[in-house]
Short mmCIF file of C-alpha atoms in Angstrom, two decimals:
data_model
loop_
_atom_site.label_atom_id
_atom_site.label_comp_id
_atom_site.label_asym_id
_atom_site.label_seq_id
_atom_site.Cartn_x
_atom_site.Cartn_y
_atom_site.Cartn_z
CA MET A 1 -144.79 -55.59 61.77
CA SER A 2 -141.59 -57.37 60.71
CA LEU A 3 -140.23 -58.07 64.67
CA LYS A 4 -143.38 -59.74 65.68
CA LEU A 5 -142.94 -61.42 62.12
CA VAL A 6 -139.11 -62.38 63.58
CA PHE A 7 -140.19 -63.54 67.08
CA VAL A 8 -143.05 -65.87 65.30
CA LEU A 9 -140.96 -67.35 62.89
CA LEU A 10 -137.92 -67.85 65.68
CA ALA A 11 -141.05 -69.25 68.03
CA VAL A 12 -142.09 -71.85 65.67
CA ALA A 13 -137.74 -72.28 64.25
CA GLY A 14 -137.52 -73.25 67.88
CA LEU A 15 -141.05 -75.48 68.46
CA ALA A 16 -139.73 -77.12 64.75
CA GLY A 17 -136.39 -77.84 66.68
CA ILE A 18 -137.37 -79.22 69.86
CA GLY A 19 -139.94 -81.60 67.87
CA LEU A 20 -136.95 -82.40 65.71
CA GLY A 21 -134.84 -83.25 68.72
CA TYR A 22 -137.51 -85.76 70.58
CA LEU A 23 -137.77 -87.61 67.19
CA LEU A 24 -134.13 -87.95 66.64
CA ARG A 25 -133.70 -88.97 70.53
CA PHE A 26 -136.55 -91.31 70.15
CA LEU A 27 -134.82 -93.01 66.61
CA VAL A 28 -131.59 -93.49 68.54
CA ALA A 29 -133.14 -95.00 71.54
CA LEU A 30 -134.89 -97.43 68.99
CA GLY A 31 -131.63 -98.67 67.60
CA LYS A 32 -129.98 -99.22 71.06
CA ARG A 33 -132.95 -101.15 72.37
CA GLY A 34 -132.90 -103.35 69.12
CA SER A 35 -128.78 -103.63 70.07
CA ILE A 36 -129.39 -104.91 73.75
CA GLU A 37 -131.94 -107.10 72.72
CA HIS A 38 -129.30 -108.91 70.51
CA ASP A 39 -127.03 -109.00 72.84
CA ILE A 40 -129.12 -110.59 75.72
CA LYS A 41 -130.02 -112.80 72.79
CA GLN A 42 -126.23 -113.98 72.02
CA LEU A 43 -125.58 -114.46 75.90
CA MET A 44 -128.29 -116.60 76.07
CA LEU A 45 -127.43 -118.72 73.45
CA ASP A 46 -124.12 -118.87 75.04
CA ALA A 47 -125.20 -119.64 78.08
CA LYS A 48 -127.20 -122.28 76.66
CA GLU A 49 -124.19 -123.68 75.02
CA GLU A 50 -121.48 -123.55 78.05
CA ALA A 51 -124.17 -125.21 79.89
CA LYS A 52 -124.94 -128.08 77.54
CA LYS A 53 -121.00 -128.53 77.41
CA ILE A 54 -120.66 -128.79 81.42
CA THR A 55 -123.54 -131.40 81.55
CA LEU A 56 -122.00 -133.24 78.98
CA SER A 57 -118.79 -133.46 80.99
CA ALA A 58 -120.43 -134.10 84.14
CA GLU A 59 -121.83 -136.55 82.82
CA GLN A 60 -118.83 -138.53 81.53
CA GLU A 61 -117.17 -138.17 84.62
CA ALA A 62 -120.09 -139.50 86.89
CA ALA A 63 -119.74 -142.79 84.21
CA ASP A 64 -116.06 -142.77 84.65
CA ILE A 65 -116.30 -142.49 88.61
CA LEU A 66 -118.98 -145.02 88.57
CA LYS A 67 -117.07 -147.15 86.38
CA ASP A 68 -114.14 -147.03 88.83
CA ILE A 69 -116.68 -147.68 92.02
CA ARG A 70 -118.10 -151.04 90.15
CA GLU A 71 -114.62 -152.43 89.29
CA GLU A 72 -113.23 -151.51 92.92
CA MET A 73 -116.50 -153.35 94.15
CA LYS A 74 -115.43 -156.11 92.16
CA GLU A 75 -111.84 -156.85 93.46
CA LYS A 76 -113.46 -156.09 97.28
CA GLU A 77 -116.15 -158.82 96.34
CA GLU A 78 -113.30 -161.15 94.76
CA LYS A 79 -110.86 -160.47 97.74
CA VAL A 80 -113.67 -161.25 99.83
CA LYS A 81 -113.98 -164.74 98.31
CA LYS A 82 -111.05 -165.75 98.33
CA THR A 83 -110.69 -165.12 102.45
CA GLU A 84 -113.65 -166.58 102.86
CA ASP A 85 -112.49 -169.66 101.11
CA ARG A 86 -109.10 -169.56 102.99
CA LEU A 87 -111.40 -169.39 106.53
CA ILE A 88 -113.28 -172.57 105.17
CA SER A 89 -110.50 -174.71 104.32
CA LYS A 90 -108.67 -173.84 107.79
CA GLU A 91 -111.76 -174.70 109.58
CA GLU A 92 -111.92 -178.11 107.50
CA LEU A 93 -108.48 -178.70 109.04
CA LEU A 94 -108.82 -177.58 112.40
CA ASP A 95 -112.04 -179.74 112.48
CA LYS A 96 -109.65 -182.45 111.08
CA ARG A 97 -106.74 -182.34 113.74
CA GLN A 98 -109.32 -182.05 116.48
CA ILE A 99 -110.82 -185.23 115.22
CA ASP A 100 -107.14 -186.56 115.65
CA ILE A 101 -105.98 -185.16 118.84
CA ASP A 102 -109.66 -186.84 120.31
CA ARG A 103 -108.78 -189.85 118.58
CA GLU A 104 -105.06 -190.07 120.07
CA VAL A 105 -106.62 -188.81 123.55
CA GLU A 106 -108.97 -192.04 123.41
CA THR A 107 -106.06 -194.22 122.88
CA ILE A 108 -103.92 -192.68 125.33
CA LYS A 109 -106.58 -193.03 127.97
CA GLN A 110 -106.89 -197.04 127.20
CA ARG A 111 -102.85 -197.59 127.13
CA ILE A 112 -103.36 -195.87 130.74
CA VAL A 113 -105.91 -198.21 131.60
CA GLU A 114 -103.97 -201.23 130.73
CA ILE A 115 -100.97 -200.27 132.47
CA LYS A 116 -102.73 -199.48 135.48
CA GLU A 117 -104.02 -203.44 135.16
CA LYS A 118 -100.69 -204.57 134.17
CA LYS A 119 -99.05 -202.36 137.29
CA ASP A 120 -101.65 -203.66 139.79
CA LYS A 121 -101.07 -207.39 138.25
CA VAL A 122 -97.25 -206.76 139.17
CA ASP A 123 -97.69 -205.43 142.70
CA ALA A 124 -100.02 -208.50 143.30
CA MET A 125 -97.23 -210.88 142.12
CA GLU A 126 -94.96 -208.94 143.67
CA ALA A 127 -96.78 -208.90 147.33
CA SER A 128 -97.65 -212.96 146.64
CA LYS A 129 -93.74 -212.94 145.95
CA GLU A 130 -92.68 -211.29 149.41
CA ALA A 131 -95.58 -212.91 150.93
CA GLU A 132 -94.20 -216.59 149.93
CA LEU A 133 -90.40 -215.81 150.88
CA GLU A 134 -91.75 -214.34 154.42
CA LYS A 135 -93.60 -217.53 155.06
CA ILE A 136 -90.85 -219.85 153.83
CA ALA A 137 -88.20 -217.46 156.02
CA LYS A 138 -89.98 -217.01 159.11
CA LEU A 139 -89.32 -213.21 158.51
CA SER A 140 -90.64 -210.39 157.32
CA GLU A 141 -88.97 -207.47 154.76
CA GLU A 142 -88.09 -205.21 157.69
CA GLU A 143 -86.99 -207.89 160.24
CA ALA A 144 -84.70 -209.33 157.15
CA LYS A 145 -82.84 -206.17 157.02
CA GLN A 146 -82.29 -205.85 160.16
CA THR A 147 -80.60 -209.42 160.28
CA LEU A 148 -78.50 -208.38 157.54
CA LEU A 149 -77.53 -205.37 158.60
CA SER A 150 -76.71 -206.25 162.25
CA GLY A 151 -74.63 -209.18 161.08
CA MET A 152 -72.70 -207.17 158.58
CA GLU A 153 -72.23 -204.25 161.40
CA ARG A 154 -70.99 -207.04 163.70
CA LYS A 155 -68.45 -208.63 161.18
CA TYR A 156 -67.18 -205.38 160.19
CA GLU A 157 -67.59 -203.19 163.21
CA ASP A 158 -63.88 -202.89 164.17
CA ASP A 159 -63.49 -201.66 160.15
CA LEU A 160 -66.21 -199.19 160.39
CA ILE A 161 -65.32 -197.53 163.60
CA VAL A 162 -60.97 -197.22 162.60
CA ARG A 163 -62.59 -195.90 158.88
CA LEU A 164 -65.02 -193.21 160.31
CA ARG A 165 -62.61 -192.40 162.93
CA LYS A 166 -59.78 -191.46 160.01
CA LEU A 167 -62.76 -189.76 157.90
CA GLU A 168 -63.79 -187.42 160.93
CA GLN A 169 -59.71 -186.92 161.72
CA SER A 170 -58.75 -186.32 158.12
CA ASN A 171 -61.64 -184.16 157.53
CA THR A 172 -61.16 -181.98 160.67
CA GLU A 173 -57.69 -181.56 159.73
CA LYS A 174 -58.37 -180.25 156.41
CA LEU A 175 -60.89 -177.83 157.96
CA GLU A 176 -58.51 -176.63 160.34
CA GLN A 177 -55.55 -176.26 157.69
CA LYS A 178 -58.20 -174.75 155.37
CA ALA A 179 -59.28 -171.66 157.90
CA LYS A 180 -55.86 -171.04 159.25
CA GLU A 181 -54.84 -170.69 155.42
CA ILE A 182 -57.89 -168.16 154.93
CA LEU A 183 -57.03 -166.25 158.06
CA THR A 184 -53.58 -166.30 157.57
CA THR A 185 -53.81 -164.99 153.72
CA SER A 186 -56.08 -162.13 155.02
CA ILE A 187 -54.09 -161.12 157.77
CA GLN A 188 -50.85 -161.05 155.48
CA ARG A 189 -52.58 -159.08 152.75
CA LEU A 190 -53.46 -156.12 155.25
CA ALA A 191 -50.61 -155.49 157.44
CA ASN A 192 -51.35 -152.23 158.84
CA SER A 193 -49.41 -150.51 161.19
CA VAL A 194 -50.63 -150.25 164.98
CA SER A 195 -50.95 -146.58 166.53
CA PRO A 196 -52.97 -146.17 169.63
CA ASP A 197 -54.34 -142.62 170.08
CA ILE A 198 -52.99 -139.87 172.53
CA PHE A 199 -55.30 -137.64 174.78
CA THR A 200 -53.24 -134.55 174.32
CA THR A 201 -52.93 -132.13 171.34
CA SER A 202 -49.98 -129.43 171.20
CA VAL A 203 -50.95 -126.35 169.51
CA THR A 204 -47.64 -124.26 168.21
CA ILE A 205 -47.43 -120.67 169.23
CA PRO A 206 -45.30 -117.78 166.98
CA SER A 207 -43.90 -116.70 170.52
CA ASP A 208 -44.44 -116.95 174.31
CA GLU A 209 -46.16 -113.50 174.42
CA LEU A 210 -49.57 -114.94 173.55
CA LYS A 211 -49.29 -116.93 176.68
CA GLY A 212 -49.97 -114.35 178.46
CA LYS A 213 -52.76 -113.08 175.94
CA ILE A 214 -54.32 -116.55 176.18
CA ILE A 215 -54.29 -116.67 179.52
CA GLY A 216 -56.04 -112.89 179.81
CA LYS A 217 -56.62 -110.75 182.77
CA GLU A 218 -56.94 -113.03 186.06
CA GLY A 219 -57.66 -115.79 183.92
CA ARG A 220 -61.14 -114.82 182.10
CA ASN A 221 -59.88 -115.91 178.33
CA ILE A 222 -58.70 -119.48 179.42
CA LYS A 223 -61.88 -119.50 181.88
CA ALA A 224 -63.86 -118.79 178.87
CA PHE A 225 -61.94 -120.98 176.23
CA GLU A 226 -62.36 -123.63 178.59
CA ARG A 227 -65.87 -123.40 179.59
CA GLU A 228 -66.77 -123.42 176.02
CA THR A 229 -64.95 -126.25 174.62
CA GLY A 230 -64.53 -128.40 178.03
CA VAL A 231 -61.18 -129.04 177.20
CA GLU A 232 -58.00 -127.72 179.60
CA ILE A 233 -55.31 -125.66 178.49
CA ILE A 234 -51.62 -126.44 180.01
CA VAL A 235 -49.85 -123.48 179.75
CA ASP A 236 -46.56 -124.40 180.93
CA ASP A 237 -42.75 -123.57 180.50
CA THR A 238 -42.91 -125.38 177.31
CA PRO A 239 -41.43 -122.89 174.22
CA GLY A 240 -43.81 -122.16 171.50
CA ALA A 241 -46.57 -124.71 172.24
CA ILE A 242 -49.19 -125.00 174.35
CA THR A 243 -51.06 -127.89 175.46
CA ILE A 244 -54.85 -129.18 175.41
CA SER A 245 -55.96 -132.08 176.87
CA CYS A 246 -59.39 -133.84 177.14
CA PHE A 247 -60.07 -137.85 176.76
CA ASP A 248 -63.01 -136.75 174.39
CA PRO A 249 -60.91 -136.23 171.05
CA VAL A 250 -63.96 -134.52 169.19
CA ARG A 251 -63.77 -131.50 171.84
CA ARG A 252 -60.22 -131.96 171.52
CA GLN A 253 -59.87 -131.18 167.61
CA VAL A 254 -62.37 -128.38 168.31
CA ALA A 255 -60.02 -126.64 170.79
CA ARG A 256 -57.27 -127.22 168.30
CA LEU A 257 -59.16 -125.55 165.66
CA ALA A 258 -60.52 -122.71 167.67
CA LEU A 259 -57.05 -121.97 169.76
CA GLU A 260 -55.50 -122.14 166.44
CA ASN A 261 -58.17 -119.51 164.64
CA LEU A 262 -57.62 -117.32 167.41
CA ILE A 263 -54.00 -117.08 167.56
CA LEU A 264 -53.92 -116.15 163.84
CA ASP A 265 -56.61 -113.12 164.42
CA GLY A 266 -54.66 -111.99 167.08
CA ARG A 267 -58.23 -111.10 168.88
CA ILE A 268 -58.60 -112.83 172.13
CA GLN A 269 -61.39 -112.21 174.24
CA PRO A 270 -64.60 -114.06 175.77
CA ALA A 271 -66.72 -112.61 173.19
CA LYS A 272 -64.15 -113.96 169.97
CA ILE A 273 -63.51 -117.28 171.94
CA GLU A 274 -66.93 -118.03 171.41
CA LYS A 275 -67.81 -117.21 168.00
CA GLU A 276 -64.60 -119.09 166.76
CA VAL A 277 -65.56 -121.91 168.86
CA GLU A 278 -68.56 -122.20 167.62
CA LYS A 279 -66.91 -121.76 163.62
CA ALA A 280 -64.43 -125.00 164.90
CA LYS A 281 -67.47 -127.13 165.43
CA LEU A 282 -68.85 -126.35 162.25
CA GLU A 283 -65.23 -127.41 160.36
CA ILE A 284 -65.17 -130.35 162.46
CA GLY A 285 -69.08 -131.35 161.07
CA LYS A 286 -67.67 -131.06 157.60
CA ILE A 287 -64.39 -133.15 158.62
CA ILE A 288 -66.38 -136.04 160.48
CA LYS A 289 -68.77 -136.04 156.61
CA GLU A 290 -65.49 -136.22 154.43
CA LYS A 291 -64.19 -139.23 156.49
CA GLY A 292 -67.14 -140.74 156.25
CA GLU A 293 -67.16 -140.84 152.59
CA GLN A 294 -63.49 -141.34 152.32
CA ALA A 295 -63.93 -144.59 154.36
CA ALA A 296 -66.96 -145.79 152.12
CA PHE A 297 -64.71 -145.32 149.05
CA GLU A 298 -61.79 -146.87 150.24
CA CYS A 299 -63.51 -149.82 151.03
CA GLY A 300 -65.75 -150.03 148.21
CA VAL A 301 -69.05 -149.61 150.18
CA PHE A 302 -71.71 -147.54 147.73
CA ASN A 303 -75.08 -147.18 148.13
CA LEU A 304 -75.27 -145.89 151.41
CA ASP A 305 -78.06 -143.34 152.94
CA PRO A 306 -75.55 -140.09 153.39
CA ARG A 307 -77.23 -139.57 156.96
CA ILE A 308 -75.10 -142.99 157.87
CA ILE A 309 -72.17 -141.53 156.20
CA SER A 310 -72.33 -138.29 158.25
CA ILE A 311 -72.68 -140.88 161.42
CA LEU A 312 -70.09 -143.22 160.71
CA GLY A 313 -67.95 -139.93 160.12
CA ARG A 314 -68.28 -139.48 163.62
CA LEU A 315 -66.26 -142.61 164.51
CA TYR A 316 -63.03 -140.62 163.42
CA PHE A 317 -63.12 -139.13 166.79
CA ARG A 318 -63.97 -142.30 169.03
CA THR A 319 -61.44 -144.83 170.27
CA SER A 320 -62.32 -147.99 171.66
CA TYR A 321 -59.72 -149.35 174.14
CA GLY A 322 -57.10 -146.99 172.28
CA GLN A 323 -57.88 -147.93 168.86
CA ASN A 324 -59.22 -145.66 166.71
CA VAL A 325 -62.88 -147.44 165.23
CA LEU A 326 -62.91 -145.78 162.26
CA GLN A 327 -59.68 -147.16 161.36
CA HIS A 328 -60.80 -150.45 163.25
CA SER A 329 -63.81 -150.65 161.10
CA VAL A 330 -62.05 -150.17 157.89
CA GLU A 331 -59.12 -152.77 158.56
CA MET A 332 -62.01 -154.92 159.37
CA THR A 333 -63.77 -154.27 155.87
CA HIS A 334 -60.78 -155.11 153.97
CA ILE A 335 -60.65 -158.30 155.90
CA ALA A 336 -64.24 -159.45 156.20
CA GLY A 337 -63.76 -158.93 151.64
CA MET A 338 -60.70 -161.32 151.38
CA ILE A 339 -62.46 -163.79 153.72
CA ALA A 340 -65.81 -163.51 151.90
CA SER A 341 -64.03 -163.83 148.86
CA GLU A 342 -62.30 -167.47 149.80
CA LEU A 343 -65.38 -168.55 151.25
CA GLY A 344 -67.93 -167.88 148.29
CA ALA A 345 -70.02 -165.58 150.52
CA ASN A 346 -71.44 -161.92 149.42
CA VAL A 347 -68.48 -160.08 149.48
CA ALA A 348 -70.25 -156.87 149.02
CA THR A 349 -72.76 -157.66 152.20
CA ALA A 350 -69.64 -158.73 154.39
CA LYS A 351 -67.94 -155.36 153.75
CA ALA A 352 -71.02 -153.53 154.41
CA GLY A 353 -71.70 -155.52 157.81
CA ALA A 354 -67.88 -154.76 158.24
CA LEU A 355 -67.92 -151.13 157.99
CA LEU A 356 -71.09 -150.19 159.75
CA HIS A 357 -70.62 -152.92 163.00
CA ASP A 358 -69.58 -150.45 165.46
CA ILE A 359 -71.60 -147.21 163.84
CA GLY A 360 -73.86 -147.50 167.29
CA LYS A 361 -70.54 -146.40 169.24
CA ALA A 362 -70.97 -142.37 167.48
CA VAL A 363 -74.23 -142.02 169.11
CA ASP A 364 -73.83 -144.61 172.34
CA HIS A 365 -73.18 -141.43 174.47
CA GLU A 366 -75.95 -139.54 173.70
CA VAL A 367 -79.18 -142.89 172.93
CA GLN A 368 -79.85 -145.48 175.62
CA GLY A 369 -78.36 -148.82 174.76
CA THR A 370 -75.80 -151.37 173.33
CA HIS A 371 -74.07 -149.99 170.66
CA VAL A 372 -75.21 -153.14 168.14
CA GLU A 373 -78.68 -152.47 169.28
CA ILE A 374 -78.20 -148.47 168.49
CA GLY A 375 -76.39 -149.50 165.58
CA ARG A 376 -79.32 -152.02 163.89
CA ARG A 377 -81.67 -148.79 165.08
CA ILE A 378 -80.04 -146.32 163.01
CA LEU A 379 -79.61 -149.23 159.81
CA GLN A 380 -83.04 -149.92 159.63
CA LYS A 381 -83.94 -146.17 160.42
CA PHE A 382 -81.91 -145.01 157.12
CA GLY A 383 -82.95 -147.95 155.03
CA ALA A 384 -79.81 -150.60 155.22
CA SER A 385 -80.79 -154.14 153.62
CA GLU A 386 -81.77 -156.52 156.14
CA GLU A 387 -78.61 -158.56 154.79
CA ILE A 388 -75.91 -155.71 156.01
CA VAL A 389 -78.08 -155.42 159.21
CA LYS A 390 -77.82 -159.51 159.97
CA ALA A 391 -74.17 -159.49 159.04
CA MET A 392 -73.10 -156.75 161.69
CA GLU A 393 -75.68 -157.75 164.51
CA ALA A 394 -73.87 -160.19 165.65
CA HIS A 395 -70.48 -159.60 166.40
CA HIS A 396 -71.07 -159.66 169.74
CA GLU A 397 -72.85 -162.48 169.80
CA GLU A 398 -76.36 -160.69 170.99
CA TYR A 399 -77.98 -162.33 168.10
CA PRO A 400 -77.62 -165.39 166.77
CA TYR A 401 -75.99 -165.82 163.25
CA GLU A 402 -78.16 -165.92 160.79
CA THR A 403 -75.72 -165.78 157.47
CA LEU A 404 -72.29 -166.30 156.56
CA GLU A 405 -71.33 -163.29 156.44
CA SER A 406 -72.15 -162.86 160.39
CA ARG A 407 -69.53 -165.15 161.03
CA ILE A 408 -67.58 -163.68 158.62
CA VAL A 409 -68.01 -160.26 160.45
CA GLN A 410 -67.55 -161.57 164.00
CA ALA A 411 -63.77 -163.71 162.48
CA ALA A 412 -62.88 -160.15 161.11
CA ASP A 413 -63.44 -158.13 164.19
CA ALA A 414 -61.54 -160.64 166.15
CA ILE A 415 -58.75 -160.28 163.89
CA SER A 416 -58.77 -156.93 163.80
CA GLY A 417 -59.19 -156.31 167.83
CA GLY A 418 -56.40 -159.01 168.79
CA ARG A 419 -53.32 -157.47 166.92
CA PRO A 420 -50.55 -157.37 169.18
CA GLY A 421 -50.56 -153.75 170.84
CA ALA A 422 -54.06 -152.54 168.87
CA ARG A 423 -56.16 -152.20 172.45
CA ARG A 424 -55.01 -150.95 175.78
CA ASP A 425 -57.86 -152.27 178.26
CA THR A 426 -56.89 -149.86 180.82
CA VAL A 427 -57.29 -146.71 178.53
CA GLU A 428 -60.71 -147.84 177.53
CA ASN A 429 -61.03 -147.97 181.27
CA TYR A 430 -60.07 -145.13 181.87
CA LEU A 431 -62.43 -143.31 179.71
CA LYS A 432 -65.78 -145.10 180.39
CA ARG A 433 -64.48 -143.73 184.13
CA LEU A 434 -64.20 -140.39 182.62
CA GLY A 435 -68.07 -140.53 180.38
CA ASP A 436 -69.63 -141.99 183.56
CA LEU A 437 -68.42 -139.23 185.77
CA GLU A 438 -69.92 -136.73 183.33
CA ALA A 439 -73.41 -138.96 182.41
CA ILE A 440 -73.79 -138.73 186.08
CA ALA A 441 -73.66 -134.88 186.48
CA ASN A 442 -75.45 -134.77 183.33
CA GLY A 443 -78.36 -136.40 185.18
CA PHE A 444 -79.11 -133.80 187.03
CA LYS A 445 -81.96 -131.43 186.03
CA GLY A 446 -81.13 -127.66 185.45
CA VAL A 447 -77.44 -128.99 183.92
CA ASP A 448 -76.75 -127.45 180.98
CA LYS A 449 -73.36 -129.04 179.91
CA SER A 450 -70.67 -130.79 182.00
CA TYR A 451 -66.74 -131.57 181.30
CA ALA A 452 -64.24 -133.78 183.24
CA LEU A 453 -60.91 -132.47 183.47
CA GLN A 454 -57.55 -133.30 184.84
CA ALA A 455 -57.67 -136.94 183.88
CA GLY A 456 -60.73 -136.70 186.43
CA ARG A 457 -59.90 -135.33 189.03
CA GLU A 458 -62.11 -132.00 188.26
CA ILE A 459 -65.77 -132.03 187.04
CA ARG A 460 -67.04 -128.65 186.33
CA ILE A 461 -70.99 -128.34 185.61
CA PHE A 462 -72.42 -125.40 184.41
CA VAL A 463 -75.84 -124.86 184.91
CA THR A 464 -78.64 -122.80 183.48
CA PRO A 465 -79.74 -119.59 185.51
CA SER A 466 -83.12 -119.98 184.81
CA LEU A 467 -83.77 -123.23 186.23
CA VAL A 468 -81.23 -123.20 189.09
CA THR A 469 -80.77 -120.60 191.99
CA ASP A 470 -77.48 -120.22 193.86
CA ILE A 471 -78.69 -122.11 196.59
CA GLU A 472 -79.63 -125.22 194.55
CA ALA A 473 -76.52 -124.64 192.70
CA VAL A 474 -74.60 -125.60 196.48
CA ASN A 475 -76.84 -128.46 196.94
CA MET A 476 -76.72 -129.86 193.54
CA ALA A 477 -72.70 -130.02 194.00
CA ARG A 478 -73.50 -131.82 197.19
CA GLU A 479 -75.40 -134.02 195.73
CA ILE A 480 -73.45 -134.67 192.66
CA ALA A 481 -70.26 -135.27 194.82
CA GLN A 482 -72.58 -138.01 196.85
CA LYS A 483 -73.54 -139.75 194.16
CA ILE A 484 -69.94 -140.17 192.28
CA GLU A 485 -68.97 -141.36 196.30
CA ASN A 486 -71.69 -144.32 195.95
CA GLU A 487 -71.45 -145.03 191.87
CA LEU A 488 -67.79 -144.57 190.72
CA LYS A 489 -64.65 -146.15 191.83
CA TYR A 490 -61.66 -144.00 191.81
CA PRO A 491 -58.41 -143.39 192.94
CA GLY A 492 -58.10 -140.00 195.53
CA GLU A 493 -60.62 -137.28 195.34
CA ILE A 494 -62.69 -135.63 192.47
CA ARG A 495 -63.06 -132.41 192.63
CA VAL A 496 -67.15 -131.21 191.57
CA THR A 497 -67.37 -127.23 190.63
CA VAL A 498 -70.86 -126.17 189.95
CA ILE A 499 -70.92 -122.68 187.70
CA ARG A 500 -73.71 -119.99 187.48
CA GLU A 501 -73.18 -117.51 185.23
CA ASN A 502 -75.76 -114.66 184.51
CA ARG A 503 -75.41 -112.73 181.34
CA VAL A 504 -77.03 -110.07 180.08
CA VAL A 505 -76.37 -108.71 176.57
CA GLU A 506 -77.58 -105.37 175.00
CA TYR A 507 -76.37 -103.08 172.23
CA ALA A 508 -75.99 -99.30 172.08
CA ARG A 509 -77.01 -97.74 168.95
#
């Protein structure tokens, strides 16, 4: 019984605790709710206050900005008004000036009319006066003039003739004296020595034993060398030297350079000879370019196309009547420059025309035409100025003298070529005969190259085996000999040798 009571009491106590807990929780919740509502109300009040402050601040800023804008607009309006006032005043001034100008123009027109009327009156009076004079003298104006002049001529005829002769003689003497002074001064200022070219070159060898090596077994080395270079090798009893003979200085220099390299290398055989000759040709090409640049620099002729310079350098190996053409051109250039300076002509044009006057001779054996015409085409092709072309083209009178510089170039050419010992006519004829000899051979189909040797007593012709058979080679030799007999004049006889060589090369690997 007591246990039940205890349980009942415990249950009642538990329920009472639970009820009390809910009551306390409800009271706490009511307290918190009141606090939150209070906070919310406080936040709303603060927000309204802040919004009010922001609104007032924005209104104040807007008022300030609007004030500034109004002031700025007022200033702009004032400036525009001032500008309009200035424009109006300028327009009024311009209108006034235009009125003054129109008034002056009208005044000038009236004066022109008045002057014209007065001039007509004066002309009429002069015509009337002349007519009256002609009527009184019974002569026209022209007749009176002729009568007066005729009378003066008859009266002073002898005096006039004597005076004219004195003037003519005096002017002629002065001109001749001035020309002599200019020419003698130019020649004296350039007193170069003259040294005609020779046609043989000696190559020094370290020992005479090399002569046999150069000749080779059964002469195969010397034959291969002569075939590749187109020169004649003279191996005689001269100690320590071998002579290279050829009328073409380019071939002679190629042969000299190739032979010197072979001697230094020590291996002398056909294959090595062919390689060294090609190498020597490239080296001579470099020398040609250097000589052209050196000549242009020495003469002070600049701004030439590099291709013109290269062709000019080839004249270093070209002779004219025994005179080196490049040396002759350089000498001419200095003379032409001095004469042009004395006469007040264009010095640069005269010097360029003189330096390039014989440039056609560098390729006249390859191109048809005179060296003057070839030179004109070269200069025009590579952009030389028309003044330079005109200066050089008339030095042999193939073209008219169009400029003062062209006459100067012709005079400088005559001075340089006319020096005592500068040229030898027989040498030039000899070289021309050798060149014609090779030209006849090269004119036949299938000819690869040809060389005139032994002072023109022999010509060796190399043909292409694929184009010329053995029988055709025999016929070609006969035909070339007959053509030489018909077209050339020469002493003695000329040996014609046609060489047809087959070469097959293979490599074992």
